[in-house]
PDB file of C-alpha atoms in Angstrom:
ATOM      1  CA  MET Y   6      13.849  -4.640  19.695  1.00 79.00           C
ATOM      2  CA  LEU Y   7      11.866  -7.634  20.908  1.00 91.00           C
ATOM      3  CA  ARG Y   8      13.188 -10.189  23.493  1.00 94.00           C
ATOM      4  CA  ASP Y   9      12.909 -13.915  22.853  1.00 95.00           C
ATOM      5  CA  LYS Y  10       9.984 -14.049  25.485  1.00 96.00           C
ATOM      6  CA  GLU Y  11       8.155 -11.301  23.691  1.00 97.00           C
ATOM      7  CA  LYS Y  12       8.504 -13.039  20.163  1.00 96.00           C
ATOM      8  CA  LYS Y  13       7.280 -16.177  21.592  1.00 97.00           C
ATOM      9  CA  LEU Y  14       4.182 -14.355  23.107  1.00 97.00           C
ATOM     10  CA  ILE Y  15       3.525 -12.801  19.818  1.00 97.00           C
ATOM     11  CA  ARG Y  16       4.055 -15.934  17.669  1.00 96.00           C
ATOM     12  CA  GLU Y  17       1.590 -17.799  19.977  1.00 96.00           C
ATOM     13  CA  LEU Y  18      -1.104 -15.075  20.241  1.00 96.00           C
ATOM     14  CA  TRP Y  19      -1.210 -14.720  16.360  1.00 96.00           C
ATOM     15  CA  GLU Y  20      -1.478 -18.519  15.837  1.00 96.00           C
ATOM     16  CA  ARG Y  21      -4.508 -18.411  18.267  1.00 95.00           C
ATOM     17  CA  LEU Y  22      -6.010 -15.614  16.320  1.00 96.00           C
ATOM     18  CA  ILE Y  23      -5.889 -16.927  12.904  1.00 96.00           C
ATOM     19  CA  PRO Y  24      -9.322 -18.806  13.252  1.00 97.00           C
ATOM     20  CA  VAL Y  25     -10.959 -15.354  13.854  1.00 97.00           C
ATOM     21  CA  ALA Y  26      -8.926 -13.566  11.337  1.00 97.00           C
ATOM     22  CA  GLU Y  27     -11.917 -12.030   9.496  1.00 96.00           C
ATOM     23  CA  ASP Y  28     -13.308 -10.910  12.645  1.00 97.00           C
ATOM     24  CA  ILE Y  29     -10.348  -9.224  13.976  1.00 97.00           C
ATOM     25  CA  GLY Y  30      -8.973  -7.889  10.774  1.00 96.00           C
ATOM     26  CA  SER Y  31     -12.496  -6.398   9.541  1.00 96.00           C
ATOM     27  CA  ASP Y  32     -12.934  -4.760  13.064  1.00 97.00           C
ATOM     28  CA  ALA Y  33      -9.469  -3.135  12.891  1.00 97.00           C
ATOM     29  CA  LEU Y  34      -9.911  -2.064   9.174  1.00 94.00           C
ATOM     30  CA  LEU Y  35     -13.381  -0.615   9.908  1.00 95.00           C
ATOM     31  CA  ARG Y  36     -12.035   1.143  13.017  1.00 96.00           C
ATOM     32  CA  MET Y  37      -9.318   2.753  10.756  1.00 93.00           C
ATOM     33  CA  LEU Y  38     -11.763   3.812   7.946  1.00 92.00           C
ATOM     34  CA  VAL Y  39     -14.161   5.332  10.582  1.00 93.00           C
ATOM     35  CA  THR Y  40     -11.503   7.122  12.688  1.00 95.00           C
ATOM     36  CA  PHE Y  41      -9.307   8.351   9.949  1.00 93.00           C
ATOM     37  CA  PRO Y  42     -11.855   8.866   6.815  1.00 91.00           C
ATOM     38  CA  GLY Y  43      -9.032   9.934   4.631  1.00 90.00           C
ATOM     39  CA  THR Y  44      -8.022   6.212   4.449  1.00 88.00           C
ATOM     40  CA  LYS Y  45     -11.087   5.424   2.743  1.00 85.00           C
ATOM     41  CA  THR Y  46      -9.679   6.679  -0.743  1.00 83.00           C
ATOM     42  CA  TYR Y  47      -7.685   3.411  -0.810  1.00 80.00           C
ATOM     43  CA  PHE Y  48     -10.862   1.412  -0.806  1.00 80.00           C
ATOM     44  CA  SER Y  49     -13.068   3.319  -3.087  1.00 78.00           C
ATOM     45  CA  HIS Y  50     -13.515   0.072  -5.106  1.00 81.00           C
ATOM     46  CA  LEU Y  51     -14.590  -2.074  -2.178  1.00 80.00           C
ATOM     47  CA  ASP Y  52     -17.666  -2.316  -0.232  1.00 83.00           C
ATOM     48  CA  ILE Y  53     -16.416  -1.159   3.088  1.00 81.00           C
ATOM     49  CA  ARG Y  54     -19.732  -1.331   5.084  1.00 86.00           C
ATOM     50  CA  PRO Y  55     -19.485  -3.332   8.382  1.00 89.00           C
ATOM     51  CA  ARG Y  56     -19.716  -6.949   7.961  1.00 88.00           C
ATOM     52  CA  SER Y  57     -19.403  -6.635   4.224  1.00 93.00           C
ATOM     53  CA  ALA Y  58     -17.715  -9.416   2.273  1.00 94.00           C
ATOM     54  CA  HIS Y  59     -15.146  -7.279   0.949  1.00 93.00           C
ATOM     55  CA  LEU Y  60     -14.171  -5.709   4.240  1.00 93.00           C
ATOM     56  CA  ARG Y  61     -14.005  -9.283   5.896  1.00 95.00           C
ATOM     57  CA  SER Y  62     -11.897 -10.626   3.120  1.00 94.00           C
ATOM     58  CA  HIS Y  63      -9.454  -7.785   3.088  1.00 92.00           C
ATOM     59  CA  GLY Y  64      -9.301  -7.812   7.085  1.00 94.00           C
ATOM     60  CA  LYS Y  65      -8.596 -11.661   6.971  1.00 96.00           C
ATOM     61  CA  LYS Y  66      -5.707 -11.022   4.432  1.00 94.00           C
ATOM     62  CA  ILE Y  67      -4.254  -8.514   6.745  1.00 93.00           C
ATOM     63  CA  VAL Y  68      -4.338 -10.632   9.878  1.00 96.00           C
ATOM     64  CA  LEU Y  69      -2.892 -13.666   7.975  1.00 95.00           C
ATOM     65  CA  ALA Y  70       0.055 -11.327   6.786  1.00 94.00           C
ATOM     66  CA  ILE Y  71       0.574 -10.154  10.343  1.00 95.00           C
ATOM     67  CA  ALA Y  72       0.547 -13.723  11.685  1.00 95.00           C
ATOM     68  CA  GLU Y  73       2.775 -15.091   9.017  1.00 94.00           C
ATOM     69  CA  GLY Y  74       5.580 -12.250   9.886  1.00 93.00           C
ATOM     70  CA  ALA Y  75       5.114 -13.385  13.642  1.00 95.00           C
ATOM     71  CA  LYS Y  76       6.357 -16.750  12.814  1.00 95.00           C
ATOM     72  CA  ASP Y  77       9.819 -15.496  12.374  1.00 92.00           C
ATOM     73  CA  ILE Y  78      10.141 -11.855  13.400  1.00 93.00           C
ATOM     74  CA  SER Y  79      13.825 -11.869  12.553  1.00 91.00           C
ATOM     75  CA  GLN Y  80      12.840 -12.435   8.846  1.00 91.00           C
ATOM     76  CA  LEU Y  81      10.295  -9.825   8.863  1.00 91.00           C
ATOM     77  CA  THR Y  82      11.860  -7.782   5.930  1.00 88.00           C
ATOM     78  CA  VAL Y  83      12.090 -11.079   3.706  1.00 90.00           C
ATOM     79  CA  THR Y  84       8.402 -12.149   4.533  1.00 89.00           C
ATOM     80  CA  LEU Y  85       7.044  -8.814   3.725  1.00 87.00           C
ATOM     81  CA  ALA Y  86       9.042  -8.023   0.669  1.00 85.00           C
ATOM     82  CA  PRO Y  87       6.161  -8.739  -1.663  1.00 87.00           C
ATOM     83  CA  LEU Y  88       3.778  -6.470   0.444  1.00 87.00           C
ATOM     84  CA  GLN Y  89       6.190  -3.839   0.401  1.00 84.00           C
ATOM     85  CA  ILE Y  90       6.319  -3.534  -3.195  1.00 81.00           C
ATOM     86  CA  LEU Y  91       2.617  -3.838  -3.597  1.00 80.00           C
ATOM     87  CA  HIS Y  92       1.828  -1.110  -1.240  1.00 74.00           C
ATOM     88  CA  ALA Y  93       4.691   1.023  -2.309  1.00 71.00           C
ATOM     89  CA  TYR Y  94       4.662   0.828  -6.006  1.00 72.00           C
ATOM     90  CA  GLN Y  95       1.290  -0.448  -6.959  1.00 72.00           C
ATOM     91  CA  LEU Y  96      -1.129   0.765  -4.421  1.00 70.00           C
ATOM     92  CA  ARG Y  97       0.837   3.656  -3.425  1.00 79.00           C
ATOM     93  CA  ILE Y  98      -0.375   3.726   0.199  1.00 83.00           C
ATOM     94  CA  THR Y  99       0.669   6.678   2.283  1.00 83.00           C
ATOM     95  CA  PRO Y 100       3.085   4.995   4.681  1.00 84.00           C
ATOM     96  CA  SER Y 101       1.513   7.073   7.776  1.00 88.00           C
ATOM     97  CA  ASN Y 102      -1.388   4.891   7.344  1.00 86.00           C
ATOM     98  CA  PHE Y 103       0.454   1.762   8.336  1.00 90.00           C
ATOM     99  CA  LYS Y 104       1.006   3.302  11.888  1.00 94.00           C
ATOM    100  CA  LEU Y 105      -2.753   4.350  11.849  1.00 95.00           C
ATOM    101  CA  PHE Y 106      -3.723   0.963  11.038  1.00 94.00           C
ATOM    102  CA  SER Y 107      -1.429  -0.608  13.876  1.00 96.00           C
ATOM    103  CA  HIS Y 108      -3.248   1.517  16.396  1.00 97.00           C
ATOM    104  CA  CYS Y 109      -6.418   0.396  15.235  1.00 97.00           C
ATOM    105  CA  MET Y 110      -5.239  -3.229  15.306  1.00 98.00           C
ATOM    106  CA  LEU Y 111      -4.259  -2.889  19.149  1.00 98.00           C
ATOM    107  CA  VAL Y 112      -7.737  -1.607  19.851  1.00 98.00           C
ATOM    108  CA  ALA Y 113      -9.455  -4.608  17.991  1.00 98.00           C
ATOM    109  CA  LEU Y 114      -7.115  -6.883  19.840  1.00 98.00           C
ATOM    110  CA  ALA Y 115      -7.921  -5.409  23.275  1.00 97.00           C
ATOM    111  CA  CYS Y 116     -11.590  -5.757  22.549  1.00 97.00           C
ATOM    112  CA  PHE Y 117     -11.219  -9.242  21.320  1.00 96.00           C
ATOM    113  CA  LEU Y 118      -8.931 -10.524  23.919  1.00 96.00           C
ATOM    114  CA  GLY Y 119     -10.252  -8.708  26.982  1.00 96.00           C
ATOM    115  CA  GLU Y 120      -8.337  -9.648  30.222  1.00 96.00           C
ATOM    116  CA  ASP Y 121      -5.834 -11.709  28.093  1.00 94.00           C
ATOM    117  CA  PHE Y 122      -4.595  -8.439  26.621  1.00 97.00           C
ATOM    118  CA  THR Y 123      -2.351  -7.725  29.539  1.00 97.00           C
ATOM    119  CA  PRO Y 124       0.084  -4.852  29.722  1.00 97.00           C
ATOM    120  CA  VAL Y 125       2.945  -7.241  28.736  1.00 97.00           C
ATOM    121  CA  THR Y 126       0.976  -8.387  25.733  1.00 97.00           C
ATOM    122  CA  HIS Y 127       0.013  -4.824  24.912  1.00 97.00           C
ATOM    123  CA  ALA Y 128       3.641  -3.775  25.084  1.00 97.00           C
ATOM    124  CA  ALA Y 129       5.016  -6.657  22.876  1.00 97.00           C
ATOM    125  CA  MET Y 130       2.207  -6.326  20.403  1.00 97.00           C
ATOM    126  CA  ASP Y 131       2.765  -2.503  19.881  1.00 97.00           C
ATOM    127  CA  LYS Y 132       6.492  -3.225  19.358  1.00 97.00           C
ATOM    128  CA  TYR Y 133       5.733  -5.855  16.824  1.00 96.00           C
ATOM    129  CA  LEU Y 134       3.118  -3.828  14.865  1.00 96.00           C
ATOM    130  CA  SER Y 135       5.387  -0.850  14.883  1.00 96.00           C
ATOM    131  CA  ALA Y 136       8.079  -3.001  13.293  1.00 94.00           C
ATOM    132  CA  PHE Y 137       5.595  -4.450  10.847  1.00 92.00           C
ATOM    133  CA  ALA Y 138       4.496  -0.908   9.838  1.00 92.00           C
ATOM    134  CA  ALA Y 139       8.075   0.210   9.500  1.00 90.00           C
ATOM    135  CA  VAL Y 140       9.025  -2.638   7.353  1.00 89.00           C
ATOM    136  CA  LEU Y 141       5.980  -1.995   5.076  1.00 86.00           C
ATOM    137  CA  ALA Y 142       7.284   1.756   4.845  1.00 87.00           C
ATOM    138  CA  GLU Y 143      10.787   0.934   4.034  1.00 83.00           C
ATOM    139  CA  LYS Y 144      10.449   0.876   0.132  1.00 79.00           C
ATOM    140  CA  TYR Y 145       9.313   4.673   0.388  1.00 72.00           C
ATOM    141  CA  ARG Y 146      12.769   5.815   1.281  1.00 61.00           C
TER     142      ARG Y 146
END
């Protein structure tokens, strides 16, 4: 699905984004919660107002998980195994929400990266986030 050049691009991009994980993650998460209000049901126990500590903390966890998966995309299923179980069996997140979040993450990345979010970067990141969402949804089958 991803060429070696795209894998390298994705890996380098996420390494670069780790220092701003809270900002990007909370932005993407907030975009999802505002654009798709039904997703708020999974966060009723958290303060999900813009810039809240909960939103920033959870956003950072998400970005760090995405960055960790990008280190070796060929091992994504292994890397995400604990998150698959958590989201499928404990949190019972509707799998379609992973796709919704992926789209919101693409928008957040485009806003943050500006001109660095080239068409090539966009295409590679879209493929990666789609794979990430698909792997998280595997336990639902």
